[in-house]
Short mmCIF file of C-alpha atoms and ligand atoms in Angstrom, two decimals:
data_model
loop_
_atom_site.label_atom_id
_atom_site.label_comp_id
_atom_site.label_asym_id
_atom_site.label_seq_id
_atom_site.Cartn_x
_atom_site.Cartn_y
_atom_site.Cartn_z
CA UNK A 1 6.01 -11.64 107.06
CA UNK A 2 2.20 -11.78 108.54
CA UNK A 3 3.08 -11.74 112.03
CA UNK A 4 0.39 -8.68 113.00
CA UNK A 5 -2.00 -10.98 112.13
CA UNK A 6 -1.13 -13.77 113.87
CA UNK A 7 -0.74 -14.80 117.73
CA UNK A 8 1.32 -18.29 117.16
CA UNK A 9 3.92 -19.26 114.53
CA UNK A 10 3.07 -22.07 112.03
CA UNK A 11 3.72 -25.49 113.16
CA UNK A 12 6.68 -28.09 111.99
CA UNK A 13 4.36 -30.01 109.81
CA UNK A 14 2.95 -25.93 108.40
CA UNK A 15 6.70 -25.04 107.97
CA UNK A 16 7.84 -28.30 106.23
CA UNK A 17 4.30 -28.04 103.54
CA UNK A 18 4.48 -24.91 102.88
CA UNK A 19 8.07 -24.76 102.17
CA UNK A 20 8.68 -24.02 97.94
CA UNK A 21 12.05 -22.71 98.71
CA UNK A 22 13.96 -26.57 98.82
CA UNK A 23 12.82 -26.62 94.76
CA UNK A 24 11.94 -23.10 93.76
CA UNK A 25 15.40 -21.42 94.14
CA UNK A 26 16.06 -22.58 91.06
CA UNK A 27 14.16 -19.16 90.49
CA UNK A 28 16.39 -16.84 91.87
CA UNK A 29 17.93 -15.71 88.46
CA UNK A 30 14.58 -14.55 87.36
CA UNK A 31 13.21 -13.49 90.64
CA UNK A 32 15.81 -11.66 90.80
CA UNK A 33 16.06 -9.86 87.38
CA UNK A 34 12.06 -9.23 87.61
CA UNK A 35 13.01 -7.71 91.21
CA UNK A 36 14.72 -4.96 89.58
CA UNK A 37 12.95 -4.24 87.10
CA UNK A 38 10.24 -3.70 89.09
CA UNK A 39 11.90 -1.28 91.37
CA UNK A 40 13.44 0.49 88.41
CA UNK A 41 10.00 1.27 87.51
CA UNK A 42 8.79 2.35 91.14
CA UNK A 43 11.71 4.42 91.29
CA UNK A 44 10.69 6.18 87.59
CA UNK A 45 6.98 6.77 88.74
CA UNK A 46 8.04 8.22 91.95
CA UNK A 47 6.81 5.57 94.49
CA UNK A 48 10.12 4.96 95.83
CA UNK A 49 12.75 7.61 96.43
CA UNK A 50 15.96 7.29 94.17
CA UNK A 51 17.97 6.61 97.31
CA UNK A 52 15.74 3.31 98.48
CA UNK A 53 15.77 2.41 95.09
CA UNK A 54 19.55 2.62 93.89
CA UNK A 55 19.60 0.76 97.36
CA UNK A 56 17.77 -2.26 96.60
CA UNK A 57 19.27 -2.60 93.52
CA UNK A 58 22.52 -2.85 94.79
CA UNK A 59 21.58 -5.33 97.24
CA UNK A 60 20.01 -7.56 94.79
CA UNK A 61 23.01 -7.45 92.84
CA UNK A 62 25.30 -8.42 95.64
CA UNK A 63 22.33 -11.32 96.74
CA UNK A 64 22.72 -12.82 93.38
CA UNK A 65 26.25 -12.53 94.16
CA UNK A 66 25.70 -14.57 96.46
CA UNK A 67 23.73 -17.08 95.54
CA UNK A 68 26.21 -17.55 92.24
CA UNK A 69 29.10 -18.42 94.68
CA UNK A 70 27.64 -20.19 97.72
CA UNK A 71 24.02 -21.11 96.33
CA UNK A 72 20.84 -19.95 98.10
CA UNK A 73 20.39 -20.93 101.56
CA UNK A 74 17.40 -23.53 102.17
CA UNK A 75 15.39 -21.98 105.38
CA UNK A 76 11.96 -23.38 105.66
CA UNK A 77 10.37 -20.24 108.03
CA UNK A 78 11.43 -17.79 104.45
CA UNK A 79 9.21 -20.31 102.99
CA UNK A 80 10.01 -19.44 98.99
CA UNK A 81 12.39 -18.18 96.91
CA UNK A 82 10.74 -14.59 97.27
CA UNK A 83 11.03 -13.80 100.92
CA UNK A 84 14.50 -15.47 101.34
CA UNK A 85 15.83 -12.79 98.73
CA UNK A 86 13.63 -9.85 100.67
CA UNK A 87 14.90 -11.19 103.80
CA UNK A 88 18.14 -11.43 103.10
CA UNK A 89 17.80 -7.89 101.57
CA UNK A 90 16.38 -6.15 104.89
CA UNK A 91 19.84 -7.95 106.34
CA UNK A 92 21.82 -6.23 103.89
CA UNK A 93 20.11 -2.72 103.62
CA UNK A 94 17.79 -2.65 106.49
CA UNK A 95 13.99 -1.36 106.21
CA UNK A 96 14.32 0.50 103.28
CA UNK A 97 14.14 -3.64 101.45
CA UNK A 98 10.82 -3.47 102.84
CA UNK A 99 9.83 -0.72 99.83
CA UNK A 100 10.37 -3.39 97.11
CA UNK A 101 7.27 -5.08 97.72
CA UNK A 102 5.13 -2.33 97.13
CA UNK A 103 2.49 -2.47 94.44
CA UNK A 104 3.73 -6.08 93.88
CA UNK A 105 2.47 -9.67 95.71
CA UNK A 106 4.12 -13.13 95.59
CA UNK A 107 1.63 -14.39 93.32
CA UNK A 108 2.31 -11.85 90.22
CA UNK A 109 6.23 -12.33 91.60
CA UNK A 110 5.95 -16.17 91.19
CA UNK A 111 3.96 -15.73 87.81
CA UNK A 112 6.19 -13.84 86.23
CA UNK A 113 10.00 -15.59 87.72
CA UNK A 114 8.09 -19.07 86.37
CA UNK A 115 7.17 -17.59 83.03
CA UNK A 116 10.98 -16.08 82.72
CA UNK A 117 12.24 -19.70 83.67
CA UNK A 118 10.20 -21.71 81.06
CA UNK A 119 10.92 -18.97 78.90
CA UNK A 120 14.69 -19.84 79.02
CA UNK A 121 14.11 -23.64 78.95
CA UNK A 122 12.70 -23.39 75.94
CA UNK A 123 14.99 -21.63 74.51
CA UNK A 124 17.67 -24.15 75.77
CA UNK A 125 15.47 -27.13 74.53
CA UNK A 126 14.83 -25.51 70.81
CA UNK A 127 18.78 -25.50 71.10
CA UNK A 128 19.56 -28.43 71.73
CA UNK A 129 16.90 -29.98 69.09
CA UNK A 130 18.72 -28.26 66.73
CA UNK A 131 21.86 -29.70 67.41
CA UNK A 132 19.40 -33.04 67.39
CA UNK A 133 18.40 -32.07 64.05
CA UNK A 134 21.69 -31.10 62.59
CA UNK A 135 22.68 -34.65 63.59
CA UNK A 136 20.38 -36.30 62.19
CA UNK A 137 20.56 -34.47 58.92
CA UNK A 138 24.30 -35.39 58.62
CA UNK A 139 23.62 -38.81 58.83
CA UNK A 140 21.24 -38.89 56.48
CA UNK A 141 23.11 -37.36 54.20
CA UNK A 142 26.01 -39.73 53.98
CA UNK A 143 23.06 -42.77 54.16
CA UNK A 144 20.92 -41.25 50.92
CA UNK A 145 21.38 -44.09 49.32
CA UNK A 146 21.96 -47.07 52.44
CA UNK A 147 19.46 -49.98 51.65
CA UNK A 148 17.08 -50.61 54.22
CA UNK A 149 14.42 -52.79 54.98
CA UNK A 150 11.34 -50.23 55.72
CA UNK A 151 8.52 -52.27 58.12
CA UNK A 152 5.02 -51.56 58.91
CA UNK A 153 4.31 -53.81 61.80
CA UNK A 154 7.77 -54.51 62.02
CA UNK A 155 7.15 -56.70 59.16
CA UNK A 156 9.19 -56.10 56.09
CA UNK A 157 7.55 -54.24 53.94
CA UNK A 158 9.25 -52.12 51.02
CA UNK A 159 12.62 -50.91 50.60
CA UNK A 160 13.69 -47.78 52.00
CA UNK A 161 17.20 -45.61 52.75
CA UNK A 162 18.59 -45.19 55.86
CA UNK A 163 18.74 -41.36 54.81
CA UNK A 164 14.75 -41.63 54.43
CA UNK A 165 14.71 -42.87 58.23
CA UNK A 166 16.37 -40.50 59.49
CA UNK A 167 15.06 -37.81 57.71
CA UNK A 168 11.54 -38.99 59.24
CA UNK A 169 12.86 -37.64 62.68
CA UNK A 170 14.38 -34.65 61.55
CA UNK A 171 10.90 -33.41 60.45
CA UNK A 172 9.09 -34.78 63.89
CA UNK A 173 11.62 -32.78 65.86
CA UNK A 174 11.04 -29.87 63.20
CA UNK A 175 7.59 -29.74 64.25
CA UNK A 176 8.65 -30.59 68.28
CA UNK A 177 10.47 -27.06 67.32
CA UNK A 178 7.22 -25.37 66.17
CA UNK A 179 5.01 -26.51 69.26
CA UNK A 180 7.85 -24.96 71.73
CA UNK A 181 8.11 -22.05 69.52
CA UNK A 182 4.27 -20.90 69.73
CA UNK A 183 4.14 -21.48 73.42
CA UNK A 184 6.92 -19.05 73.77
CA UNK A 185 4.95 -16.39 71.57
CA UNK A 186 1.91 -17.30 74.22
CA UNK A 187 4.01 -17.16 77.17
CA UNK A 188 5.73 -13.83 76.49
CA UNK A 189 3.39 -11.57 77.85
CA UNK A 190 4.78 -10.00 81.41
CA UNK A 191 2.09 -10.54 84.84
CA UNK A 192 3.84 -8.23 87.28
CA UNK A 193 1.60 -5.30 88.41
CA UNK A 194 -1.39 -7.71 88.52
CA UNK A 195 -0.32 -8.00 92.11
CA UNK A 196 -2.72 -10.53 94.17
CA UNK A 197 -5.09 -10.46 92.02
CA UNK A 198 -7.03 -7.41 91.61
CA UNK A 199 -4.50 -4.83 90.19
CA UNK A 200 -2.70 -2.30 92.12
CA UNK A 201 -3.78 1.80 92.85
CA UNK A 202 -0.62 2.56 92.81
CA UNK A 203 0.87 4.50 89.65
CA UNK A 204 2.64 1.72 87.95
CA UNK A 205 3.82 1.10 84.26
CA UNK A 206 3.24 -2.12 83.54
CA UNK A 207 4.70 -1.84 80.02
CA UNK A 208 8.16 -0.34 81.39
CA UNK A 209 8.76 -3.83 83.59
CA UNK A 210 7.22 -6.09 80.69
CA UNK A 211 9.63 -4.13 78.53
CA UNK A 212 12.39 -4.52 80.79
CA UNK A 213 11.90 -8.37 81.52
CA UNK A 214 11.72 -9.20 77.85
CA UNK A 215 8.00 -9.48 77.35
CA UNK A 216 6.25 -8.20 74.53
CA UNK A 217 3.16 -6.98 76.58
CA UNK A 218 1.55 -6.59 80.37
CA UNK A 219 -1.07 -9.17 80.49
CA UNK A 220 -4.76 -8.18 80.17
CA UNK A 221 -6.45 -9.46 83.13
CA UNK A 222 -4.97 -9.38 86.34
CA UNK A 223 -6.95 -12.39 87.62
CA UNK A 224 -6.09 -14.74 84.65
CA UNK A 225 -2.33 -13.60 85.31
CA UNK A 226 -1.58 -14.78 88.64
CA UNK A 227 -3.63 -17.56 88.67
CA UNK A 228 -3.23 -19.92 85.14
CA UNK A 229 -0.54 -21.87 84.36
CA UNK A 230 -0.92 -22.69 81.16
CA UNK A 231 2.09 -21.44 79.66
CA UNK A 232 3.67 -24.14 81.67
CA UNK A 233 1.28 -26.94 81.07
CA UNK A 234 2.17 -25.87 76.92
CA UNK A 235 5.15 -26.31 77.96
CA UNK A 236 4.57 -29.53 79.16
CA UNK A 237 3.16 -30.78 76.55
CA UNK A 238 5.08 -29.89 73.36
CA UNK A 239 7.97 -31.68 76.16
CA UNK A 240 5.69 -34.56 76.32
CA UNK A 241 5.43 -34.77 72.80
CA UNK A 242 8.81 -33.94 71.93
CA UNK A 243 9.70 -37.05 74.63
CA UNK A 244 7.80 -39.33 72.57
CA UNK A 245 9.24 -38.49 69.14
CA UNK A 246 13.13 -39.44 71.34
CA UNK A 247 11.44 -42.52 72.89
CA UNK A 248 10.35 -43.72 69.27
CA UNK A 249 13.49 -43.05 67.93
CA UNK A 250 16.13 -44.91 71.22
CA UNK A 251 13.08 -47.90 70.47
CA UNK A 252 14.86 -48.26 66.90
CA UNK A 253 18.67 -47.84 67.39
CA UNK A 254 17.72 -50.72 70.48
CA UNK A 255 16.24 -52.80 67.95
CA UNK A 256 18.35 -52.27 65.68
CA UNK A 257 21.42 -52.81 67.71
CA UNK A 258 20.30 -56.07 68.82
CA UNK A 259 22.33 -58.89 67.45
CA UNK A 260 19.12 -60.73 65.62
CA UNK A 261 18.89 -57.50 63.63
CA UNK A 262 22.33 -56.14 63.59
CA UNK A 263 21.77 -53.32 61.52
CA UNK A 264 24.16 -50.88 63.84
CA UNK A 265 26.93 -50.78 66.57
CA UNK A 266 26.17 -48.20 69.09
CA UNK A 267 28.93 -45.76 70.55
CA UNK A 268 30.32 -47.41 73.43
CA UNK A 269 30.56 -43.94 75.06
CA UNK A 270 26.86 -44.40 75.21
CA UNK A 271 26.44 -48.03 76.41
CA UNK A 272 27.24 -50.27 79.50
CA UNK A 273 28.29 -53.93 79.92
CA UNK A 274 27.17 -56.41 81.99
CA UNK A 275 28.52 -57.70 85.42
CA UNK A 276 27.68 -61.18 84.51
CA UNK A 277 27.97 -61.42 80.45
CA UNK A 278 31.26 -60.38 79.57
CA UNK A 279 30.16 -60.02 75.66
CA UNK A 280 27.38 -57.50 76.45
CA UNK A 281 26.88 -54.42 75.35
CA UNK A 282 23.84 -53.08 76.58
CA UNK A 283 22.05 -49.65 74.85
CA UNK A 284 21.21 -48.33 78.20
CA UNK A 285 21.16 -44.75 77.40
CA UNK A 286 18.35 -45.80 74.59
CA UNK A 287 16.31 -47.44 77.06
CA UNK A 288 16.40 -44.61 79.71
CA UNK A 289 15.41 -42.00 76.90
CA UNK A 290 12.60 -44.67 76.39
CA UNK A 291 11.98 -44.44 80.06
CA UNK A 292 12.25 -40.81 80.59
CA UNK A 293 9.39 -40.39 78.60
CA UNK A 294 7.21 -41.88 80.40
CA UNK A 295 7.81 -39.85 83.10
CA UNK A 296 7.60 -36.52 81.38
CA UNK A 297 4.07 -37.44 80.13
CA UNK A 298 3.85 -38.01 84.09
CA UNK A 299 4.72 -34.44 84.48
CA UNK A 300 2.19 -33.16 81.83
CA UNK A 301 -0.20 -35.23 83.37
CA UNK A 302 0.50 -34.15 87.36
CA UNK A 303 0.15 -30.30 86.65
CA UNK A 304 -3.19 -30.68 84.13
CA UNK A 305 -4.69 -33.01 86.75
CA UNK A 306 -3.47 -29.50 90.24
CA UNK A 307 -4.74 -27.06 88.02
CA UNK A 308 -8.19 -28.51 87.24
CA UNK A 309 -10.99 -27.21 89.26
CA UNK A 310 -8.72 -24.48 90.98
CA UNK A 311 -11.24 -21.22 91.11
CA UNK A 312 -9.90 -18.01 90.21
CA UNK A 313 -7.70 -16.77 91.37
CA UNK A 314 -4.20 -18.00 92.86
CA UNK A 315 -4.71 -21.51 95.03
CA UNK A 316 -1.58 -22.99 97.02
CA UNK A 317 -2.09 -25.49 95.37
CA UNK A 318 -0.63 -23.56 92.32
CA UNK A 319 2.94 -24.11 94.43
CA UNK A 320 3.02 -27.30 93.18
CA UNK A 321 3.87 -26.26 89.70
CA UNK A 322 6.96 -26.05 89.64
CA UNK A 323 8.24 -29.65 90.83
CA UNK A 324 6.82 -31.46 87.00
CA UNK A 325 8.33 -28.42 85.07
CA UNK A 326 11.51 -28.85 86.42
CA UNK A 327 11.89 -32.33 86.43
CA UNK A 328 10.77 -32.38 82.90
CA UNK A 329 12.86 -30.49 81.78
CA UNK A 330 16.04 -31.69 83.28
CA UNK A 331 14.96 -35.22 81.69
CA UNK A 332 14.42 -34.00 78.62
CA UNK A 333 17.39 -31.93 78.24
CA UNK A 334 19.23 -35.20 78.77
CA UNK A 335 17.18 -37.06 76.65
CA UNK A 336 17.97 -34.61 73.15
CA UNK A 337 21.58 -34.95 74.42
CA UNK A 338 21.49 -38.61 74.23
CA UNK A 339 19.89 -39.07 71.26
CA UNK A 340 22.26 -36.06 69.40
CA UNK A 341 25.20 -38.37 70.33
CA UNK A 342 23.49 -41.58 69.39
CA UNK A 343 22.62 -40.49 66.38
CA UNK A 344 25.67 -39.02 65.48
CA UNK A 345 28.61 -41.57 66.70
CA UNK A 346 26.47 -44.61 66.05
CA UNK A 347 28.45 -46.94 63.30
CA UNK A 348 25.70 -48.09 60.68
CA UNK A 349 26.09 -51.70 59.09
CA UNK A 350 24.48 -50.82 55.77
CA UNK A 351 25.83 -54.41 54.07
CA UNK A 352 23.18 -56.13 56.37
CA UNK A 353 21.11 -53.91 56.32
CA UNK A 354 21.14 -54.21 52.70
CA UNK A 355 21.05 -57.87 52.72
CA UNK A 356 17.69 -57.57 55.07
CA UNK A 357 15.89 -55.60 52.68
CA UNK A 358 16.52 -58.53 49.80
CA UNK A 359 14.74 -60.94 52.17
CA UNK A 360 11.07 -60.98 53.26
CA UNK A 361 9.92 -59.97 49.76
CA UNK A 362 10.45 -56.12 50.32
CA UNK A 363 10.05 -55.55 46.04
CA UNK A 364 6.77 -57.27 45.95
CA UNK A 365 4.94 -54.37 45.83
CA UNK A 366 7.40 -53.22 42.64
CA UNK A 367 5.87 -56.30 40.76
CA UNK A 368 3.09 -55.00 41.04
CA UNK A 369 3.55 -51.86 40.24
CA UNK A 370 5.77 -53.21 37.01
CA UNK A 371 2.49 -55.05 36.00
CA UNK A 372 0.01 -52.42 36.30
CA UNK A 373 2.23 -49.92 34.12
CA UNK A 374 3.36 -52.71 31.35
CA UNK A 375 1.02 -55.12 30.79
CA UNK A 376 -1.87 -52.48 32.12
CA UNK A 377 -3.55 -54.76 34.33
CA UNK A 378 -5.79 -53.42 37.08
CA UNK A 379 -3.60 -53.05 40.71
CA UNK A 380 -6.26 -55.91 42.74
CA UNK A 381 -5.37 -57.71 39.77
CA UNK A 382 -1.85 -57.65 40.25
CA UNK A 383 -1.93 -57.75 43.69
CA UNK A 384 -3.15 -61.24 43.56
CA UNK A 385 -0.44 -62.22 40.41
CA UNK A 386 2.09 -60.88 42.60
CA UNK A 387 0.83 -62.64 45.89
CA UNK A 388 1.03 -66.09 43.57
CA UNK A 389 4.78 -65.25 43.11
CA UNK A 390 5.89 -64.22 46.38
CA UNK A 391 3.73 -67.74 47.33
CA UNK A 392 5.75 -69.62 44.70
CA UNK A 393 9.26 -67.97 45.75
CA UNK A 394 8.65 -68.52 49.39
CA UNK A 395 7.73 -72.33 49.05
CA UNK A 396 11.02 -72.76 47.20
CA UNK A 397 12.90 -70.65 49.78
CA UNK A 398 14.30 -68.28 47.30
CA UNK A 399 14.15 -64.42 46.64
CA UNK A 400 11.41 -63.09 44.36
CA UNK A 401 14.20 -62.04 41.70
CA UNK A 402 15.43 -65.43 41.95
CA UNK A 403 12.08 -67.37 40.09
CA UNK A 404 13.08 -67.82 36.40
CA UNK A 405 11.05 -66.25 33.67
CA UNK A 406 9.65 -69.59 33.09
CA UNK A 407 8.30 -69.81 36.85
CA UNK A 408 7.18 -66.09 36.31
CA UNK A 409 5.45 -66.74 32.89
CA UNK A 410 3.46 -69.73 34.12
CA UNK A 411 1.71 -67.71 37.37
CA UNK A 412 0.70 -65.22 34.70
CA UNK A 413 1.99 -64.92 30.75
CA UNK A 414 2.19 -61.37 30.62
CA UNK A 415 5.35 -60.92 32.70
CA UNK A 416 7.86 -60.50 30.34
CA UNK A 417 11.98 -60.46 30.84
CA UNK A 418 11.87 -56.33 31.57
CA UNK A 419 10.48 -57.07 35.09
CA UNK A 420 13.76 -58.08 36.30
CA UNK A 421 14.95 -54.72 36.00
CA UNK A 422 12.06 -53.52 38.38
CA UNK A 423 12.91 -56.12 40.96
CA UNK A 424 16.06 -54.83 42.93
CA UNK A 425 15.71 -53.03 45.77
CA UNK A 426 18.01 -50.19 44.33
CA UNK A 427 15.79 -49.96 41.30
CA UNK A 428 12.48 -50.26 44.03
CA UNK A 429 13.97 -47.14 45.87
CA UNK A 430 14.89 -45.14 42.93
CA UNK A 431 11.66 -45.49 41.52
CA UNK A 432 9.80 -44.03 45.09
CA UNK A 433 10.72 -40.58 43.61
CA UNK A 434 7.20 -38.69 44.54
CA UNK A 435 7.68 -35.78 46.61
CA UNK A 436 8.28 -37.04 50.32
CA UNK A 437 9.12 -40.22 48.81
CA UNK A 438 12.52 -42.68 49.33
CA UNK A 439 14.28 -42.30 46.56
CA UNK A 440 17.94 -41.47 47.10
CA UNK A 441 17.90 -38.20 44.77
CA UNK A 442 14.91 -37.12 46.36
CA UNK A 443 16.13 -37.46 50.06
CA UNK A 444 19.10 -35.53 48.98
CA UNK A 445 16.61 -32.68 48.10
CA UNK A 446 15.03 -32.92 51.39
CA UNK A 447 18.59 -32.87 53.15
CA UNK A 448 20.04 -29.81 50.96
CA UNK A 449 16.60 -28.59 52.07
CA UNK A 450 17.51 -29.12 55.58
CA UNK A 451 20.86 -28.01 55.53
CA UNK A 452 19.78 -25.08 54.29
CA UNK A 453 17.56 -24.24 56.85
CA UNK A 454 19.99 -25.14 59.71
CA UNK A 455 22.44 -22.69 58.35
CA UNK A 456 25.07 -25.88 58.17
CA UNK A 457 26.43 -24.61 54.99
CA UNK A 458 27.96 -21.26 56.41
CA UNK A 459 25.45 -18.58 56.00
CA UNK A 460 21.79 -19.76 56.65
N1 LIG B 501 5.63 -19.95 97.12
C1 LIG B 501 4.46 -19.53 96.42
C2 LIG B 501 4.32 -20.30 95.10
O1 LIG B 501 5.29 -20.80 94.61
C3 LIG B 501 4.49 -18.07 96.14
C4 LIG B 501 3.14 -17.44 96.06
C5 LIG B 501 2.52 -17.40 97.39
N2 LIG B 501 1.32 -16.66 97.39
C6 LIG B 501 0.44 -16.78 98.38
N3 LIG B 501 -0.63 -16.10 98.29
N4 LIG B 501 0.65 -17.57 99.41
O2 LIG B 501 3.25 -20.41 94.54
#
């Protein structure tokens, strides 16, 4: 492609690092597409004749052909995915492929096929969340009024519903949606016609081809186009954050599956035994979505830590973009797959975790509460009165409930018989009735809510 400038060809070790083309083929739909739109547009302004153009376009078509049936051959010397579809065009319609190029480089080519790609991943990831989401909002619908123990620290703390729970995801991946959603609106602005760097002379319309591909504007600068890659490290990073909302929830269907806590039975379509323990059932799709997250923050973290320092405007270095994006995306894809099925074929055992909740002195807190509203005694106060109780219970290795009035009176006089009524954990729940809060009839709100919104009652 340079060869007037040069007297020697690159060497094996120049071929083999500057090659692009073993991982950015995955391009060629979008290089491509962006291909002919651009020549569309030369053709329209008169910088190509009709006849080169309709020719091009016709080879492109029977390239992608091509590279649909047989995939796109891997040739190190073509370097990228860009010159193996020119050169493979010149094969096809001779010099005339050679006009395609004009008023366009490699680096407003690559710009614009990457921002096409992420463009469609996200669309494919805000998919499949939703399918996440829909999940998740099924379950909780059917577990609106499951018992369970809520923890902070992994302590018991008060109880909750499983419906609750679940319904915690459902708005972290809501927002997961959001963050992918306003790097799209960022992304969608079109770079082809900044050329290298500088712009082009030639008598382009940059708003035709940004029309064409989708975008809903040229960029602005023709420096900042070819040379940030921001939309991708957004990208990145609603993935990396979206990773960490999956990891968080695999780390509680693990826990919870384990025998000690017992609270559910995981799909054996997403499990695996062991070769030594016949009885176990390990939640190995969990842990990987656990894993995988790690490695997507590595991702994030690889293409923030090329693109620092890189002047304006495009650096080689930029080639290296693509590698994290992909990878990322290919884990998490997997990941909100996992999770969708987990969530949804997983077998809940609500009787223990029901039974959980009643231990570890979950309705404390509603003695409290019970003795600030009816005997009007300041919360610190009651804290402590309470503490005394749980204190008393635990010594005799009973529940809370469980302490006679008599017990009850003699920590502090003013509990009377009504408090009884405030110590189940169904009454605890259905008293949590704030907005946001755990009370069955209010997580049934949030869930017609959420239905709603997902259109999973017919019409949305
Ligand atoms: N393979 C290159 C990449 O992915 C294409 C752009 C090359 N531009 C250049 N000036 N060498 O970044």
């Amino acid at each position: 492609m340079w060869g007037g400038r040069f007297a020697e060809g690159p060497s094996a070790i120049m071929r083999e690092i500057n090659a692009s083309i073993p991982f950015d083929k995955a391009l060629w739909r979008q290089d491509i597409a962006a291909s002919k739109a651009h020549v569309a547009m030369l053709g329209k302004q008169g910088i190509v004749s009709q006849d080169d153009v309709q020719a091009i376009s016709v080879g492109l078509d029977r390239i992608a052909g091509e590279y649909a049936a047989n995939g796109v051959p891997e040739d190190w010397n073509l370097e990228d995915i860009h010159m193996t579809t020119e050169s493979r065009l010149a094969e096809l319609i001779g010099p005339a492929a050679g006009r395609l190029h004009t008023a366009r480089s490699r680096n407003d080519q690559v710009a614009t096929d990457f921002r096409l790609w992420v463009r469609d991943a996200i669309d494919q990831v805000d998919a499949g969340l939703a399918e996440l989401q829909k999940a998740l909002v099924a379950r909780a619908g059917e577990h609106a009024d499951s018992i369970m123990p809520g923890f902070t620290h992994l302590q018991t703390a008060q109880p909750v519903t499983l419906g609750h729970h679940l319904m915690a995801y459902y708005e972290m991946i809501r927002r997961d949606r959001s963050r992918f959603a306003d790097a799209r609106a960022r992304l969608n602005e079109s770079p082809l016609g900044s050329a290298a760097l500088a712009g082009t002379g030639f008598p382009i319309d940059r708003d035709a081809t940004a029309q064409a591909l989708g975008f809903e504007r040229p960029t602005n600068n023709s420096l900042d186009a070819v040379s940030d890659r921001d939309f991708a490290l957004d990208y990145l990073m609603a993935a990396a954050q979206c990773s960490l909302h999956l990891s968080r929830l695999a780390e509680e269907f693990i826990i919870w599956a384990s025998q000690p806590f017992g609270f559910a039975a995981l799909p054996d379509a997403l499990s695996t035994g062991s070769s030594i323990m016949p009885q176990k059932k390990n939640p190995d799709a969990a842990e990987l979505v656990r894993g995988h997250a790690g490695r997507i923050v590595g991702c994030a973290t690889a293409l923030m830590v090329t693109m620092k320092g890189l002047p304006l405007a495009y650096s080689k270095d930029m080639q290296d973009d693509k590698p994290p994006v992909f990878e990322a995306a290919g884990l998490l894809g997997l990941s909100i797959a996992a999770m969708t099925g987990m969530v949804a074929e997983t077998a809940f055992r609500t009787e223990r975790m029901r039974q959980a909740a009643q231990l570890g002195y979950a309705t404390a807190t509603d003695l409290a509460d019970w003795l600030v509203r009816q005997a009007d005694i300041p919360f610190r106060e009651a804290h402590h009165i309470t503490g005394a109780a749980v204190k008393l219970a635990e010594s005799k290795g009973i529940a809370l409930e469980a302490l006679n009035l008599e017990e009850l009176q003699q920590i502090d006089s003013r509990i009377g018989e009504a408090v009884y009524s405030a110590l189940s954990v169904e009454a605890s729940v259905a008293a949590r009735c704030s907005h946001g809060g755990t009370a069955p009839a209010e997580v049934r709100k949030r869930v017609a809510e959420a239905r709603r919104a997902l259109g999973m009652d017919g019409a949305a």
